[in-house]
Short mmCIF file of the C-alpha atoms (twelve columns), coordinates in Angstrom:
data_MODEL
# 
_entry.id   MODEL 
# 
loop_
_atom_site.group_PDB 
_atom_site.id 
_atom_site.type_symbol 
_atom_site.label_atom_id 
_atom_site.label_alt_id 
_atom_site.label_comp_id 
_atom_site.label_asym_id 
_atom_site.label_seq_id 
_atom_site.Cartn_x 
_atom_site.Cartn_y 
_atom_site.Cartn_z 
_atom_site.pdbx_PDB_model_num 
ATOM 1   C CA . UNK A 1   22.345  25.226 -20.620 1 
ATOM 2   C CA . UNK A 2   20.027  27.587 -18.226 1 
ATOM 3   C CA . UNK A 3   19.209  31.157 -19.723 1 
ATOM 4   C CA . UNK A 4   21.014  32.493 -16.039 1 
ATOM 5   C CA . UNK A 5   24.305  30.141 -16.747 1 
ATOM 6   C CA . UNK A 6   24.123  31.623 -20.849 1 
ATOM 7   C CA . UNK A 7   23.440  34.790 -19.465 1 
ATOM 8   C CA . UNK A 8   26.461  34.670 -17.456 1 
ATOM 9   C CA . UNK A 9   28.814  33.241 -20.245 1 
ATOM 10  C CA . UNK A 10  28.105  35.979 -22.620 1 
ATOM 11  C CA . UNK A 11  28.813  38.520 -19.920 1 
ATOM 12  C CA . UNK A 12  32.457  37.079 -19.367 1 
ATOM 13  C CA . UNK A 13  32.645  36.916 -23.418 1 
ATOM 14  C CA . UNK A 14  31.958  40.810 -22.990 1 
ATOM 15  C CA . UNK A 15  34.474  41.487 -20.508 1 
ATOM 16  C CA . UNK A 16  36.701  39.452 -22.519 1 
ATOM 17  C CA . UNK A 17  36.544  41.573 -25.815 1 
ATOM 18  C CA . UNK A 18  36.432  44.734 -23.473 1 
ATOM 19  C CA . UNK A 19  39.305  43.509 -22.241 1 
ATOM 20  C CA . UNK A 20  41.444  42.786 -25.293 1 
ATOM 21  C CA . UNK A 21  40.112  46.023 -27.391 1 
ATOM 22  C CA . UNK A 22  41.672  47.737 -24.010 1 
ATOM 23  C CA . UNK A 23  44.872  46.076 -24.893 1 
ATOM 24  C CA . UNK A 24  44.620  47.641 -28.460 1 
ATOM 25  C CA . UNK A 25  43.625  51.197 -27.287 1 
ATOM 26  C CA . UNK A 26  46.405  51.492 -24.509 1 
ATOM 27  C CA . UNK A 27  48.796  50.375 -26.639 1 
ATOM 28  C CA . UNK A 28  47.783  52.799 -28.944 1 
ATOM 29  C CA . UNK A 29  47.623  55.782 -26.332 1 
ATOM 30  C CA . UNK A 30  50.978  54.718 -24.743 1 
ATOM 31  C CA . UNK A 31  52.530  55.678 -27.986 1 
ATOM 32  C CA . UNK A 32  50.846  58.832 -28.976 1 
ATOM 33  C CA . UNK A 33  51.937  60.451 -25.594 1 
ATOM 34  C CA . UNK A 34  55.678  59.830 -26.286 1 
ATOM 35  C CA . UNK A 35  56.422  56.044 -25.063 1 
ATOM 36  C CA . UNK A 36  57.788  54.671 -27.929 1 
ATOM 37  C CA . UNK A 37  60.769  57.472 -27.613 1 
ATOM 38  C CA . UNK A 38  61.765  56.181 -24.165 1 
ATOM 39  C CA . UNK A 39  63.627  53.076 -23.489 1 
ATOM 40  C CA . UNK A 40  62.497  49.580 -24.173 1 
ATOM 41  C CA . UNK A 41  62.383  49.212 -20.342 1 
ATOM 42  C CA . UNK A 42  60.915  51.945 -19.596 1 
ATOM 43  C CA . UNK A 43  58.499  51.926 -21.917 1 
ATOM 44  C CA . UNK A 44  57.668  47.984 -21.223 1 
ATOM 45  C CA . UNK A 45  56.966  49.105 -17.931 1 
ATOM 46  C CA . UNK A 46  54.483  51.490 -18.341 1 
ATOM 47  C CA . UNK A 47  52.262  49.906 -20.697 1 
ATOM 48  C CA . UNK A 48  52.187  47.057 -18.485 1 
ATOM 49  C CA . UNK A 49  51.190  49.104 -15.708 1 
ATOM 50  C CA . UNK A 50  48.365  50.664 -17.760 1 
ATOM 51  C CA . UNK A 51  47.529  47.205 -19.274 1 
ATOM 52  C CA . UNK A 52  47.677  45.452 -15.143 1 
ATOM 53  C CA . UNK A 53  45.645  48.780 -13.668 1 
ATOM 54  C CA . UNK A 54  42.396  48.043 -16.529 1 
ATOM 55  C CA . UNK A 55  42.815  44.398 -15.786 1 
ATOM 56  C CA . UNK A 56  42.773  45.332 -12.345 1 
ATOM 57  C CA . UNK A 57  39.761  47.064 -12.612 1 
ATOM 58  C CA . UNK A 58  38.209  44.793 -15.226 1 
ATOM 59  C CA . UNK A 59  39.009  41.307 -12.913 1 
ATOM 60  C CA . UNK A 60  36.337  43.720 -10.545 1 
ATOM 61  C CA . UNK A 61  33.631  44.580 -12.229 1 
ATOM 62  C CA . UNK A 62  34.062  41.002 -13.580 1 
ATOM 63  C CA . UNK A 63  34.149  39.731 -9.911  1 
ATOM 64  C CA . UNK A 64  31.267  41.707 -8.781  1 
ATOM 65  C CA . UNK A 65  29.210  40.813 -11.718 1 
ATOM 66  C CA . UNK A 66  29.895  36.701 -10.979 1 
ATOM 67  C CA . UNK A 67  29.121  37.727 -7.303  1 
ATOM 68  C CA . UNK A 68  25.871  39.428 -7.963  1 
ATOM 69  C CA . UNK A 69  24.723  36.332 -10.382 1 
ATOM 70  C CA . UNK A 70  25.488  33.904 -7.853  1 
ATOM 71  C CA . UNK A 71  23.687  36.064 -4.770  1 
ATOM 72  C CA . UNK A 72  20.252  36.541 -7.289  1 
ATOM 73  C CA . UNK A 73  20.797  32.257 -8.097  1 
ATOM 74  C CA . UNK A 74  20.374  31.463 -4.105  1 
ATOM 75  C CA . UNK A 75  17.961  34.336 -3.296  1 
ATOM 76  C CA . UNK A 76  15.922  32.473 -6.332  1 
ATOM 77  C CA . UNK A 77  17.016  29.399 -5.158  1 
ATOM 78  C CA . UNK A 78  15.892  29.822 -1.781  1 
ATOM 79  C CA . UNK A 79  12.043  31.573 -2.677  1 
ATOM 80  C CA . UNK A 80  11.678  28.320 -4.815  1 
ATOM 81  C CA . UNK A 81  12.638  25.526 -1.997  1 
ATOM 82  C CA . UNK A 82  10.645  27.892 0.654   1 
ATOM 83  C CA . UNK A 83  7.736   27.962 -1.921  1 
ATOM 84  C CA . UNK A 84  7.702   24.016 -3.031  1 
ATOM 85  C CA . UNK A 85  7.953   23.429 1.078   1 
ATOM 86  C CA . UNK A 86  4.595   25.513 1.609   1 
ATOM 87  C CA . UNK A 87  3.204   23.508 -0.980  1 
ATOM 88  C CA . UNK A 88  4.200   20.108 0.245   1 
ATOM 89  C CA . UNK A 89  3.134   20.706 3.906   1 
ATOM 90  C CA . UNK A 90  -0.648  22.188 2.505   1 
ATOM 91  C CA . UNK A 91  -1.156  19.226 0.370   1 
ATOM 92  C CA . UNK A 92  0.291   16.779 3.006   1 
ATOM 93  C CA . UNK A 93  -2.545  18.499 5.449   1 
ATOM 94  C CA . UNK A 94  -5.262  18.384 2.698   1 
ATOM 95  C CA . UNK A 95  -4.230  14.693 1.959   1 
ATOM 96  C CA . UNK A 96  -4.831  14.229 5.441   1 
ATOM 97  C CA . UNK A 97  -8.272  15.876 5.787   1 
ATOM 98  C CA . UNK A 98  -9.165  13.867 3.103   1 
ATOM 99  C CA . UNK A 99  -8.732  10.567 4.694   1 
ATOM 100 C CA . UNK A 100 -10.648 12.082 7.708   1 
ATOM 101 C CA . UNK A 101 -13.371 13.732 5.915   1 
ATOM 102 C CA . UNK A 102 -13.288 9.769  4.271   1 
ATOM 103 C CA . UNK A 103 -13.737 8.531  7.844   1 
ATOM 104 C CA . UNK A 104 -16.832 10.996 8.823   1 
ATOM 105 C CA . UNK A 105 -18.767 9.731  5.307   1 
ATOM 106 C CA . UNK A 106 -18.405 5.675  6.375   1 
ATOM 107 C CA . UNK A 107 -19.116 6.572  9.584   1 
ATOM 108 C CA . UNK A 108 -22.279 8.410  8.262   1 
ATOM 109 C CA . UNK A 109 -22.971 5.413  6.097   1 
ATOM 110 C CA . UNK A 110 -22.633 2.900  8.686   1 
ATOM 111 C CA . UNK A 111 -25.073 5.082  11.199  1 
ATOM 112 C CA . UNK A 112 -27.830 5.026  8.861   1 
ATOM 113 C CA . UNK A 113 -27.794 1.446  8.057   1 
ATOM 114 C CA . UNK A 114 -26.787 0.445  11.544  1 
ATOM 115 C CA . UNK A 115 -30.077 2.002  13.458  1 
ATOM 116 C CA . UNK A 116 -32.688 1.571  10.803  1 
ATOM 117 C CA . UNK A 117 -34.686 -1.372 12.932  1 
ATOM 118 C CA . UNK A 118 -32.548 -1.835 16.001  1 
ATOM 119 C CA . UNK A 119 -33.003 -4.131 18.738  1 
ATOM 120 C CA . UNK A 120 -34.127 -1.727 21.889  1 
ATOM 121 C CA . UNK A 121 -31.976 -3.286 24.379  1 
ATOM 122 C CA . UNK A 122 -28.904 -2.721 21.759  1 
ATOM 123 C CA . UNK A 123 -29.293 1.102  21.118  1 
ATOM 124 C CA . UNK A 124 -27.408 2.083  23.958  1 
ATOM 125 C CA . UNK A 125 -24.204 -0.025 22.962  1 
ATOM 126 C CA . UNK A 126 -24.113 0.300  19.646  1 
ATOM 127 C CA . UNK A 127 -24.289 4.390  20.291  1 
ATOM 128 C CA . UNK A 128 -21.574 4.284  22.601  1 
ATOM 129 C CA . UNK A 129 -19.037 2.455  20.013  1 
ATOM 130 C CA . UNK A 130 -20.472 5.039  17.229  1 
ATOM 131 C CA . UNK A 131 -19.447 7.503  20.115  1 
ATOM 132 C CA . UNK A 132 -16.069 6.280  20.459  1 
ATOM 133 C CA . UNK A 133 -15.511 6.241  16.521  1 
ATOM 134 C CA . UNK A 134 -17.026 9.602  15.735  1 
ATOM 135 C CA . UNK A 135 -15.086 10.903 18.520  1 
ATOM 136 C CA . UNK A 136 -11.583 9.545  17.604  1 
ATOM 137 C CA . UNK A 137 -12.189 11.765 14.253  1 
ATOM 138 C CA . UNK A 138 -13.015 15.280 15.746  1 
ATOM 139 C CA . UNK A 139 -10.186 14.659 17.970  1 
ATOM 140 C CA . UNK A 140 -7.841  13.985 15.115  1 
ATOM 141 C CA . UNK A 141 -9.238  16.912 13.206  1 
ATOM 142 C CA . UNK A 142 -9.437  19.221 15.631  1 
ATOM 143 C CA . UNK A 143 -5.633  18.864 15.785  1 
ATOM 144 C CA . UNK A 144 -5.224  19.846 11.801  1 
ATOM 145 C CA . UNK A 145 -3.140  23.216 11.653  1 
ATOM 146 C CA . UNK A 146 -6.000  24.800 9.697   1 
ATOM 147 C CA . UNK A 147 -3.210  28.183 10.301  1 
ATOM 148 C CA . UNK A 148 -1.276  26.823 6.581   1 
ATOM 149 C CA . UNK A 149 -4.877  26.813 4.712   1 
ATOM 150 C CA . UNK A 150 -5.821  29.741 2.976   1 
ATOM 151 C CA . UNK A 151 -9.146  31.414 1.760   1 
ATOM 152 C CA . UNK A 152 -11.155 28.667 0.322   1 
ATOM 153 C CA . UNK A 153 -9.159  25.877 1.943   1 
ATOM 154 C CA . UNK A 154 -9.719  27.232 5.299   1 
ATOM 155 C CA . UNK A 155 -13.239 28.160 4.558   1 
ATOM 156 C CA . UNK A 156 -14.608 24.780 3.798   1 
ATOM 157 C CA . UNK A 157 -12.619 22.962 6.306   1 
ATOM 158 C CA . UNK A 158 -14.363 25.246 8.847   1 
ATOM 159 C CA . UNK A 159 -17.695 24.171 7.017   1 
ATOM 160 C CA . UNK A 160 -16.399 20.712 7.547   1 
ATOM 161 C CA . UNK A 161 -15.238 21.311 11.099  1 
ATOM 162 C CA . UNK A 162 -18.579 22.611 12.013  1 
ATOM 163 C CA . UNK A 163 -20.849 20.130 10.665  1 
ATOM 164 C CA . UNK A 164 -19.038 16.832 12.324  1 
ATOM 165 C CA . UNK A 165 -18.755 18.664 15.606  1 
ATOM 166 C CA . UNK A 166 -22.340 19.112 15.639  1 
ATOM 167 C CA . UNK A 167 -22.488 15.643 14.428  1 
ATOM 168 C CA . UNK A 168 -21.189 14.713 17.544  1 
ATOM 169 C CA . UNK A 169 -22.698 17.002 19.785  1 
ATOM 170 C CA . UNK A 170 -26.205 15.546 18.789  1 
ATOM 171 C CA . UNK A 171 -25.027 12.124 18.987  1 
ATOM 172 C CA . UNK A 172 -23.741 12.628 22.763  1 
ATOM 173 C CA . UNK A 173 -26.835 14.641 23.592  1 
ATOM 174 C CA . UNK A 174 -29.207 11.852 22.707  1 
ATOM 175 C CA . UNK A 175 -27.280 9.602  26.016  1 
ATOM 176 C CA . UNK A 176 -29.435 12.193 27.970  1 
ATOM 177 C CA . UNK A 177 -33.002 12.176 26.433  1 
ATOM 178 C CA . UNK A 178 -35.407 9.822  29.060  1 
ATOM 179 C CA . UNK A 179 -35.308 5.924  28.109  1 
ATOM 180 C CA . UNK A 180 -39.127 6.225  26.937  1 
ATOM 181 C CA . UNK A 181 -38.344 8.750  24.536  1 
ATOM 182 C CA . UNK A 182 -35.077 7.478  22.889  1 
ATOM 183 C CA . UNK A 183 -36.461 4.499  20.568  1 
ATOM 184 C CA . UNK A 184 -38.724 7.244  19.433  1 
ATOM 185 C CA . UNK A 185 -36.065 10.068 18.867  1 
ATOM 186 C CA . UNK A 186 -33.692 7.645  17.623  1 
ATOM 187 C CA . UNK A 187 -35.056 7.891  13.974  1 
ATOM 188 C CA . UNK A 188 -34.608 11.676 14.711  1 
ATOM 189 C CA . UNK A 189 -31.170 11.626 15.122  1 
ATOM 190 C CA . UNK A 190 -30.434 8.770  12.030  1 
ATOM 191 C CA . UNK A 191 -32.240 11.112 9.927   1 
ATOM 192 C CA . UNK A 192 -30.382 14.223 10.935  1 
ATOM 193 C CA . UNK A 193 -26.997 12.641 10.744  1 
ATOM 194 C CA . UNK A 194 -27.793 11.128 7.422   1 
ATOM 195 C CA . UNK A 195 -28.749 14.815 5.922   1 
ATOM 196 C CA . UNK A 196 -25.038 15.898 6.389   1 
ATOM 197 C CA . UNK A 197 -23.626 13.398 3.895   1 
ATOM 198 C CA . UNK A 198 -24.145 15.298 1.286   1 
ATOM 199 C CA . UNK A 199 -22.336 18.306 2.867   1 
ATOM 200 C CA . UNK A 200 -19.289 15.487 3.651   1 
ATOM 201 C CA . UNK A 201 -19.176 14.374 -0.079  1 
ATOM 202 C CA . UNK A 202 -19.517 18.127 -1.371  1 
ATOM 203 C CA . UNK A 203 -16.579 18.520 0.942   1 
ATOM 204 C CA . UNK A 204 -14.454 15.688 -0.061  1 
ATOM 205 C CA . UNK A 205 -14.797 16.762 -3.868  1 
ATOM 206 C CA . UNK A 206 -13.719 20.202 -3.236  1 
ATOM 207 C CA . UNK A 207 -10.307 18.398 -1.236  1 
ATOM 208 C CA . UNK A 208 -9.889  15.898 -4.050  1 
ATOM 209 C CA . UNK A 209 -9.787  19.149 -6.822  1 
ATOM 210 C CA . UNK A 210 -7.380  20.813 -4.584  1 
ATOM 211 C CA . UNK A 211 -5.242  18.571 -3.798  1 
ATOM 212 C CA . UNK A 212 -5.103  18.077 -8.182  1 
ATOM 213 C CA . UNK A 213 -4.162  21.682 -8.459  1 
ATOM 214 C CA . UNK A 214 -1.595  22.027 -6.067  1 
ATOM 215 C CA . UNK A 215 0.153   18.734 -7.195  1 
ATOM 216 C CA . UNK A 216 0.432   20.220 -10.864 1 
ATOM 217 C CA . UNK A 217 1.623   23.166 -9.141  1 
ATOM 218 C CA . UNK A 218 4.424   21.413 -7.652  1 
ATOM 219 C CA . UNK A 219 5.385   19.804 -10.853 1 
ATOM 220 C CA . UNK A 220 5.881   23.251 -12.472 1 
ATOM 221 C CA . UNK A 221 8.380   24.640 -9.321  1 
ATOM 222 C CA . UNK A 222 11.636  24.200 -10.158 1 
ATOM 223 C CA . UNK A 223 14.613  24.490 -7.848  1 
ATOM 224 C CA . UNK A 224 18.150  25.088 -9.276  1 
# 
C-alpha cells in the first residue's frame, strides 16, 4: 500500500471512532438535559436528529478531506508525467545529437585519410561529395531545438555548433582559393579539420555522461 492511500485509510479510521465516541457522548447529553423523561417517540426523535446533524457534518469534513487527497494525488500526478515528459524529449534530443556529433567525427576521420596523397585532378570531386556530407549534418543540426537544453547542455552544443559550422565554412571557402594554390593549401585545410576531432570526441563524451544521468533520473520518477 502507498504512504498517501495508508495515509488516507487511517484518516477515515479517525473519522470513524470520532464518529462512534459522538454516538456515546450525544447519547449521553440527550439524557442529562431531560430526554429520557419525554416519550419514547419523542425522545427517539431527537437523538436521531442530533446523531443525523454530527453525521451530517462528519460525512463533510470526511468528504472534503477524500476531496482534498484526491486533488493533491493529480496535482502530484500531473508535476510527475509533466516532469518524466521534459526528461524524455531532452534525452530523445541528446540521443539525437549524439548520432550527429557521431556523424561529424567519421566524417573528420574519413577527411584526413581521404586527402593525405590525392590525385590532383580528383581534389575537386572528392571535396564536393565531402561538401554534400558535411553539409547534410549542419543542416540536420541546425534544426535541433537547442530551446529544451539547459546550462551545460546548451553550452557545449553551442561549442559543438560552432566548431562544425566553421568546419564547413573552411571547407566551402577552399572552392574559391586559385587552382595553383589549392594542392598546396589542401594540406592546410586536412590539418585544420583534423585538429577539431578532439573537440568532437570531448563533445561526444560529455553527451554519452548525460544522456547516463538523465536515464537514471527517469528510472527514479514515478507516476501514480
Amino acid at each position: 500500500m502507498k504512504k498517501s492511500e495508508d495515509l488516507l485509510v487511517k484518516i477515515l479510521i479517525v473519522f470513524a471512532g470520532l464518529t462512534i465516541g459522538a454516538v456515546v457522548v450525544l447519547t449521553i447529553i440527550a439524557y442529562q438535559i431531560g430526554v429520557d423523561e419525554l416519550e419514547s417517540p419523542n425522545r427517539i426523535a431527537i437523538i436521531s436528529g442530533l446523531l443525523s446533524m454530527f453525521g451530517g457534518i462528519a460525512g463533510a469534513i470526511g468528504a472534503y478531506a477524500i476531496a482534498t487527497y484526491q486533488m493533491n494525488k493529480q496535482f502530484k500526478y500531473d508535476k510527475y508525467k509533466e516532469e518524466k515528459q521534459n526528461k524524455e524529449t531532452l534525452l530523445h534530443t541528446l540521443k539525437k545529437i549524439e548520432l550527429l556529433n557521431k556523424d561529424t567525427i567519421d566524417f573528420v576521420s574519413h577527411f584526413e585519410n581521404e586527402f593525405v596523397n590525392p590525385e590532383k585532378d580528383e581534389i575537386e570531386v572528392k571535396l564536393k561529395i565531402r561538401e554534400y556530407d558535411l553539409q547534410y549534418i549542419v543542416n540536420k543540426v541546425d534544426k535541433i531545438n537547442d530551446s529544451i537544453l539547459l546550462d551545460n547542455h546548451n553550452i557545449n552544443f553551442l561549442i559543438f555548433s560552432r566548431e562544425l559550422n566553421n568546419m564547413y565554412i573552411d571547407i566551402i571557402g577552399f572552392t574559391h582559393i586559385p587552382e595553383k594554390y589549392k594542392l598546396f593549401s589542401l594540406e592546410d585545410l586536412r590539418i585544420s579539420v583534423g585538429n577539431r576531432k578532439e573537440i568532437f570526441d570531448s563533445f561526444d563524451t560529455h553527451v554519452k555522461t548525460q544522456i547516463k544521468e538523465i536515464e537514471k533520473e527517469l528510472i527514479n520518477i514515478i507516476v501514480y
